[in-house]
Every structure is written in structure tokens, then in C-alpha cells.
Short mmCIF file of C-alpha atoms in Angstrom, two decimals:
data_model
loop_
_atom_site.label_atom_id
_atom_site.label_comp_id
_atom_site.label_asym_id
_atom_site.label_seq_id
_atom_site.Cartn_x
_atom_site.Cartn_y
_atom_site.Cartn_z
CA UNK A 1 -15.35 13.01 -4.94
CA UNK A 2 -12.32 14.62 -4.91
CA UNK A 3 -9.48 15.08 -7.35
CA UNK A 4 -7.19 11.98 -7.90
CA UNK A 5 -4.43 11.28 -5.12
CA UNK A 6 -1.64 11.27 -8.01
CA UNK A 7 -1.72 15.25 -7.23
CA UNK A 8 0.02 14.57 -3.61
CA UNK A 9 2.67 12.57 -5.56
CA UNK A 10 5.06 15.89 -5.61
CA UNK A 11 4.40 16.98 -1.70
CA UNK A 12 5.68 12.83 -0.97
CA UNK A 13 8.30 13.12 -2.85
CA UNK A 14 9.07 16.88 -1.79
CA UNK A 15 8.59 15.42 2.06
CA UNK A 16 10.94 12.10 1.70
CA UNK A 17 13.76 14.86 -0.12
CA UNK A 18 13.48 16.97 3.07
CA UNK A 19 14.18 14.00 5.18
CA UNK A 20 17.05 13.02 3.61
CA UNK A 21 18.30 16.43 3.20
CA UNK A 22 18.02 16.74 6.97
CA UNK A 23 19.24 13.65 7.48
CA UNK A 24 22.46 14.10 5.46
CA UNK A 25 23.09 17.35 7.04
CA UNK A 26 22.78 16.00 10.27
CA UNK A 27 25.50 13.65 9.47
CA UNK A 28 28.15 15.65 7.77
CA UNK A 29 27.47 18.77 9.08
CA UNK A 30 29.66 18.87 12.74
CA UNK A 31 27.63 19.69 16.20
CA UNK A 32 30.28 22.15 17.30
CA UNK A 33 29.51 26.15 18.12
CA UNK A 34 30.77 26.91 14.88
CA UNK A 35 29.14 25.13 12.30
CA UNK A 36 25.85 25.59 14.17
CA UNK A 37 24.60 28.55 12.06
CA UNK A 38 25.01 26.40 8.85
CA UNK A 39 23.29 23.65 10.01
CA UNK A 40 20.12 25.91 11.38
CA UNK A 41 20.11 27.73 8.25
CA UNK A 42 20.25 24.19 6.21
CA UNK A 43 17.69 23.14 8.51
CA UNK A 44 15.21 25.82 7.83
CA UNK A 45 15.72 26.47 4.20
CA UNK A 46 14.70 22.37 3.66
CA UNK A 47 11.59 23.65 6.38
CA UNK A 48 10.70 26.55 3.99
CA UNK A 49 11.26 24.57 0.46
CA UNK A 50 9.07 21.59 2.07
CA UNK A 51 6.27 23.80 2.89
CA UNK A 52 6.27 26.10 0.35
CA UNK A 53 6.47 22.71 -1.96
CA UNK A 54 4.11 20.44 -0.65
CA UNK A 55 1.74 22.12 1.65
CA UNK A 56 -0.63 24.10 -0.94
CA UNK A 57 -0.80 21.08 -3.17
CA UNK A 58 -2.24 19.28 0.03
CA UNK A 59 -4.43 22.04 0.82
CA UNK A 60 -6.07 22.51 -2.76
CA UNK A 61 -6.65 18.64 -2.79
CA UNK A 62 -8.39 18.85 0.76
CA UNK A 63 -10.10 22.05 -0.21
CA UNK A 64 -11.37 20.80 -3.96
CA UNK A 65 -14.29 18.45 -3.87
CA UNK A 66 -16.63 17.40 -7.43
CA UNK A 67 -20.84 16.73 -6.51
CA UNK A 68 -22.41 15.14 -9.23
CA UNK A 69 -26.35 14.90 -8.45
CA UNK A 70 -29.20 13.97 -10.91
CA UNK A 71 -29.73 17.69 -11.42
CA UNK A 72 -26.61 19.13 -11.69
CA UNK A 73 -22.60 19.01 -11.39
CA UNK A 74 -21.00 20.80 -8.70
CA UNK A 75 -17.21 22.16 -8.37
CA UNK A 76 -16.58 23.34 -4.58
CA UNK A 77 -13.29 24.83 -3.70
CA UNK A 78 -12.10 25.90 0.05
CA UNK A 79 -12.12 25.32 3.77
CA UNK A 80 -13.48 27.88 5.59
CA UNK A 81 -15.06 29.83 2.57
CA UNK A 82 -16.27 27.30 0.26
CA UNK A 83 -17.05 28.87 -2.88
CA UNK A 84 -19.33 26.65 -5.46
CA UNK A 85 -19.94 26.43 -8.80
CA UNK A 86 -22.73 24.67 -10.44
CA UNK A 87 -23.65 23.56 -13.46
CA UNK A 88 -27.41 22.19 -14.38
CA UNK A 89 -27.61 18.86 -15.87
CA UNK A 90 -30.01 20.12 -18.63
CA UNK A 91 -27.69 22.88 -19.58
CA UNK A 92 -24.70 20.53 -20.47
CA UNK A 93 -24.18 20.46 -24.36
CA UNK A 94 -21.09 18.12 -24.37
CA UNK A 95 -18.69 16.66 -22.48
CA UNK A 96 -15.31 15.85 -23.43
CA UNK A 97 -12.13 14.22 -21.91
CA UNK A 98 -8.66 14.85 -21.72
CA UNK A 99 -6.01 12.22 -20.80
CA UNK A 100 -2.34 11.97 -20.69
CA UNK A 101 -0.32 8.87 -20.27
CA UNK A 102 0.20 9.13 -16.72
CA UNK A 103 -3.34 9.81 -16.24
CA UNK A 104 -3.73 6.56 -18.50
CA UNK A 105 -1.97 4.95 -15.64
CA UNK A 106 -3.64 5.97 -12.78
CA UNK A 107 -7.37 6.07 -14.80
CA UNK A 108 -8.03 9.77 -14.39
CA UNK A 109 -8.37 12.90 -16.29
CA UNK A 110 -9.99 16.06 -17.38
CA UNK A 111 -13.78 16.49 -17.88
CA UNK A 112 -14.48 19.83 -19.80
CA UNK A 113 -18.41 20.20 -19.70
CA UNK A 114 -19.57 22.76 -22.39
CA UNK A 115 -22.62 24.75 -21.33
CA UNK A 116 -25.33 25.33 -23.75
CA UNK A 117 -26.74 28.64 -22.63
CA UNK A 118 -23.12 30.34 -22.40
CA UNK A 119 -24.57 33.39 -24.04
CA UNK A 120 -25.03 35.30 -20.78
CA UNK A 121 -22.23 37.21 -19.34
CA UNK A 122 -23.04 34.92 -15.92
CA UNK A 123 -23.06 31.62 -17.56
CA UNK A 124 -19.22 30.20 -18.06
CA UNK A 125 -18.86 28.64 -21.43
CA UNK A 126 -17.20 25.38 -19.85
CA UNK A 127 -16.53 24.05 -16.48
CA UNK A 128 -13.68 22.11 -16.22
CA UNK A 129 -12.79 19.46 -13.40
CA UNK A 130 -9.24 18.32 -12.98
CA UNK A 131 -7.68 14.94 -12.13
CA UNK A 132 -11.15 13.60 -12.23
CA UNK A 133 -10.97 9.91 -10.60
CA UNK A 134 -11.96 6.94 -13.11
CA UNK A 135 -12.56 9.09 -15.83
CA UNK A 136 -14.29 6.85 -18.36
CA UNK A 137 -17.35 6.33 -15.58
CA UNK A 138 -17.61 9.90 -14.49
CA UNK A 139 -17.94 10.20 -17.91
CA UNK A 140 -20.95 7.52 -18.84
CA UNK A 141 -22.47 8.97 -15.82
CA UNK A 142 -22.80 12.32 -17.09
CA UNK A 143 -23.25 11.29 -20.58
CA UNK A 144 -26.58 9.25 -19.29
CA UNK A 145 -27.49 11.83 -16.96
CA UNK A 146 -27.72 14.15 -19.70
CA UNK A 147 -29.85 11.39 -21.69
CA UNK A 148 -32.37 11.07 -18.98
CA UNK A 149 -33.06 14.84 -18.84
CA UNK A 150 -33.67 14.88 -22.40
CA UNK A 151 -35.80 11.97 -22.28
CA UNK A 152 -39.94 13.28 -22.48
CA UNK A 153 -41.82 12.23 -18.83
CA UNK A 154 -44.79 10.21 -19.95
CA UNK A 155 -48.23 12.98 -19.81
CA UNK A 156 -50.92 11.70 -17.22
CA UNK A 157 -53.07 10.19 -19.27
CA UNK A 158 -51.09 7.87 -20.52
CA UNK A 159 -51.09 5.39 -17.17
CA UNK A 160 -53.96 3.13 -17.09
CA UNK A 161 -55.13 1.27 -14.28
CA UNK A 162 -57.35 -1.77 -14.27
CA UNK A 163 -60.30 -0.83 -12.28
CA UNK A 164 -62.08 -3.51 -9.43
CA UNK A 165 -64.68 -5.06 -11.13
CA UNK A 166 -68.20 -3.89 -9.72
CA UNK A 167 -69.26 -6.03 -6.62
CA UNK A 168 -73.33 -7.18 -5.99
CA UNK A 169 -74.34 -7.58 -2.98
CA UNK A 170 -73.22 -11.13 -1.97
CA UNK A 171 -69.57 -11.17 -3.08
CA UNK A 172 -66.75 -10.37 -0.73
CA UNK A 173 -63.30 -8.93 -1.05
CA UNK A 174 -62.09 -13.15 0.08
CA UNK A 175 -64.71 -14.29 -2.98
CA UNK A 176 -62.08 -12.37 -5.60
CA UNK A 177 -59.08 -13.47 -4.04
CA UNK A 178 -60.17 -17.55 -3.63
CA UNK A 179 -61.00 -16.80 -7.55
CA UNK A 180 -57.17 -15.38 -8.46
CA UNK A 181 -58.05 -11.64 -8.31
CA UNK A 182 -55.74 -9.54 -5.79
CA UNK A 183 -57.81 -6.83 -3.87
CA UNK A 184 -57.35 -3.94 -6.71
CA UNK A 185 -58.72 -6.60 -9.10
CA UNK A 186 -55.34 -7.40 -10.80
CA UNK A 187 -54.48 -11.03 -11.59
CA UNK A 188 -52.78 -12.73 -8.48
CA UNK A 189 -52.37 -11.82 -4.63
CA UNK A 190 -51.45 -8.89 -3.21
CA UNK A 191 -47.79 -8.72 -1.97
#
């Protein structure tokens, strides 16, 4: 997933001000020879301001992606380079949230995830993901994630299977199923 779309609000509203800035100056600024400096060096200061303004916000939201697997949670950053950061499932202490009102709005937030083996100098003690997209899920997911490593696997011994009864010599696989008994000898057809 990637970070919420109310981070591009500022390059729109950055883009419709440079329209209207050129617009305007189109308009009141004369076409003759000597007002023509003023109105190219209008015209590229609202060109410099725009992408100065808007164009890095648009490339950190293209470039910033969030992988949440069963195993682990993944912050990726860049184009061209991508540079990663992951952070095990198991190793996850806590996770808490952080919302403002306008992230109330839109149903996003922060996620800080605190790592329970921070004492090396490798580990981070937290990873935090921005402008997270419906929070309160991301949230349960991680939350149950975390539950289901913690959860003990069941040891091998403790599946039991109901073993085919013996056959004599006269009985037939079609004898057990005309008397209710699938082929492995458990109560009703096979599917």
C-alpha cells in the first residue's frame, strides 16, 4: 500500500495556484516588447515555486510503498534505488497509533511499531509508517498477526487419524462404501 493520497493535497493546490497565477499574469500583464521580461520572469518564478512545491511531495508518495506479509512488515522507499526496511512479525512488541483530526477525516494515520530486540546497534527501536491508509485495520491486522505468531503450532503427535478398518479376504473397497464408510474408513463418502 502506499501512503494516503491526502499527502498530494498541497502539490493540487500548489498546481491550481500556478494556473491562476499564470493565468492572471497573462491577463494584466501587456504582450508588448517591453513588459515581456516581466512576464517571462513571472512565468518562470510560478514554474520554479510549482516544482519546487509540488513535485517532491509527488515523488516521495510514488517512491514510498508499506508490505505487510504474514512474516513481516516492510517500509520501501525509492525509484531506481529502492532501499527496504523490514521488520519481523515476531519481533514486534507493540504497536501504537497516532491520529490527528484531519487524519480522523480521511481515516489514516501513524503506525509506530516498537521492536522487541532493539538492543543491537542494527535493530531500530521503532519503525514508523506515515499516513498509513485505514488506520484502525492496518492496525487489527498487525495486532492479529502478532497473535498468530505467538500462538504454539500443535506438536505431531497430537493429530490422530482414524485408521481403515482391517479387510478379510471377501470384502471390497464398494462393500465399505454401500455400508456408509468413505475409502479412508471415515463416516460418509469421499468428496
Amino acid at each position: 500500500m502506499r501512503t494516503h493520497p491526502k499527502y498530494l493535497f498541497m502539490p493540487a493546490l500548489l498546481s491550481v495556484l500556478a494556473i491562476v497565477a499564470v493565468v492572471l499574469t497573462a491577463i494584466y500583464i501587456p504582450t508588448s516588447y517591453r513588459e515581456l521580461p516581466a512576464r517571462l520572469v513571472v512565468f518562470g518564478l510560478v514554474f520554479l515555486v510549482w516544482l519546487f512545491g509540488s513535485t517532491k511531495r509527488v515523488f516521495i508518495w510514488v517512491s514510498h510503498k508499506y508490505v505487510i506479509t504474514t512474516r513481516q512488515v516492510v517500509k520501501l522507499s525509492g525509484l531506481i534505488w529502492v532501499k527496504s526496511h523490514a521488520t519481523k512479525i515476531e519481533r514486534i512488541s507493540d504497536v501504537t497509533s497516532e491520529q490527528g483530526l484531519l487524519d480522523k477525516i480521511y481515516g489514516c494515520g501513524t503506525l509506530h511499531l516498537i521492536n522487541a530486540s532493539a538492543g543491537s546497534r542494527e535493530v531500530e527501536p521503532q519503525v514508523t509508517l506515515y499516513d498509513v491508509p485505514r488506520l484502525q485495520d492496518v492496525h487489527q491486522l498487525i495486532e492479529e498477526l502478532i497473535e498468530a505468531q505467538r500462538r504454539p503450532e500443535p506438536a505431531h503427535g497430537q493429530w490422530s487419524f482414524q485408521q481403515e478398518p482391517p479387510q478379510t479376504g471377501n470384502e471390497s473397497p464398494a462393500s465399505h462404501r454401500e455400508a456408509g464408510q468413505g475409502h479412508w474408513g471415515v463416516g460418509g463418502n469421499r468428496a
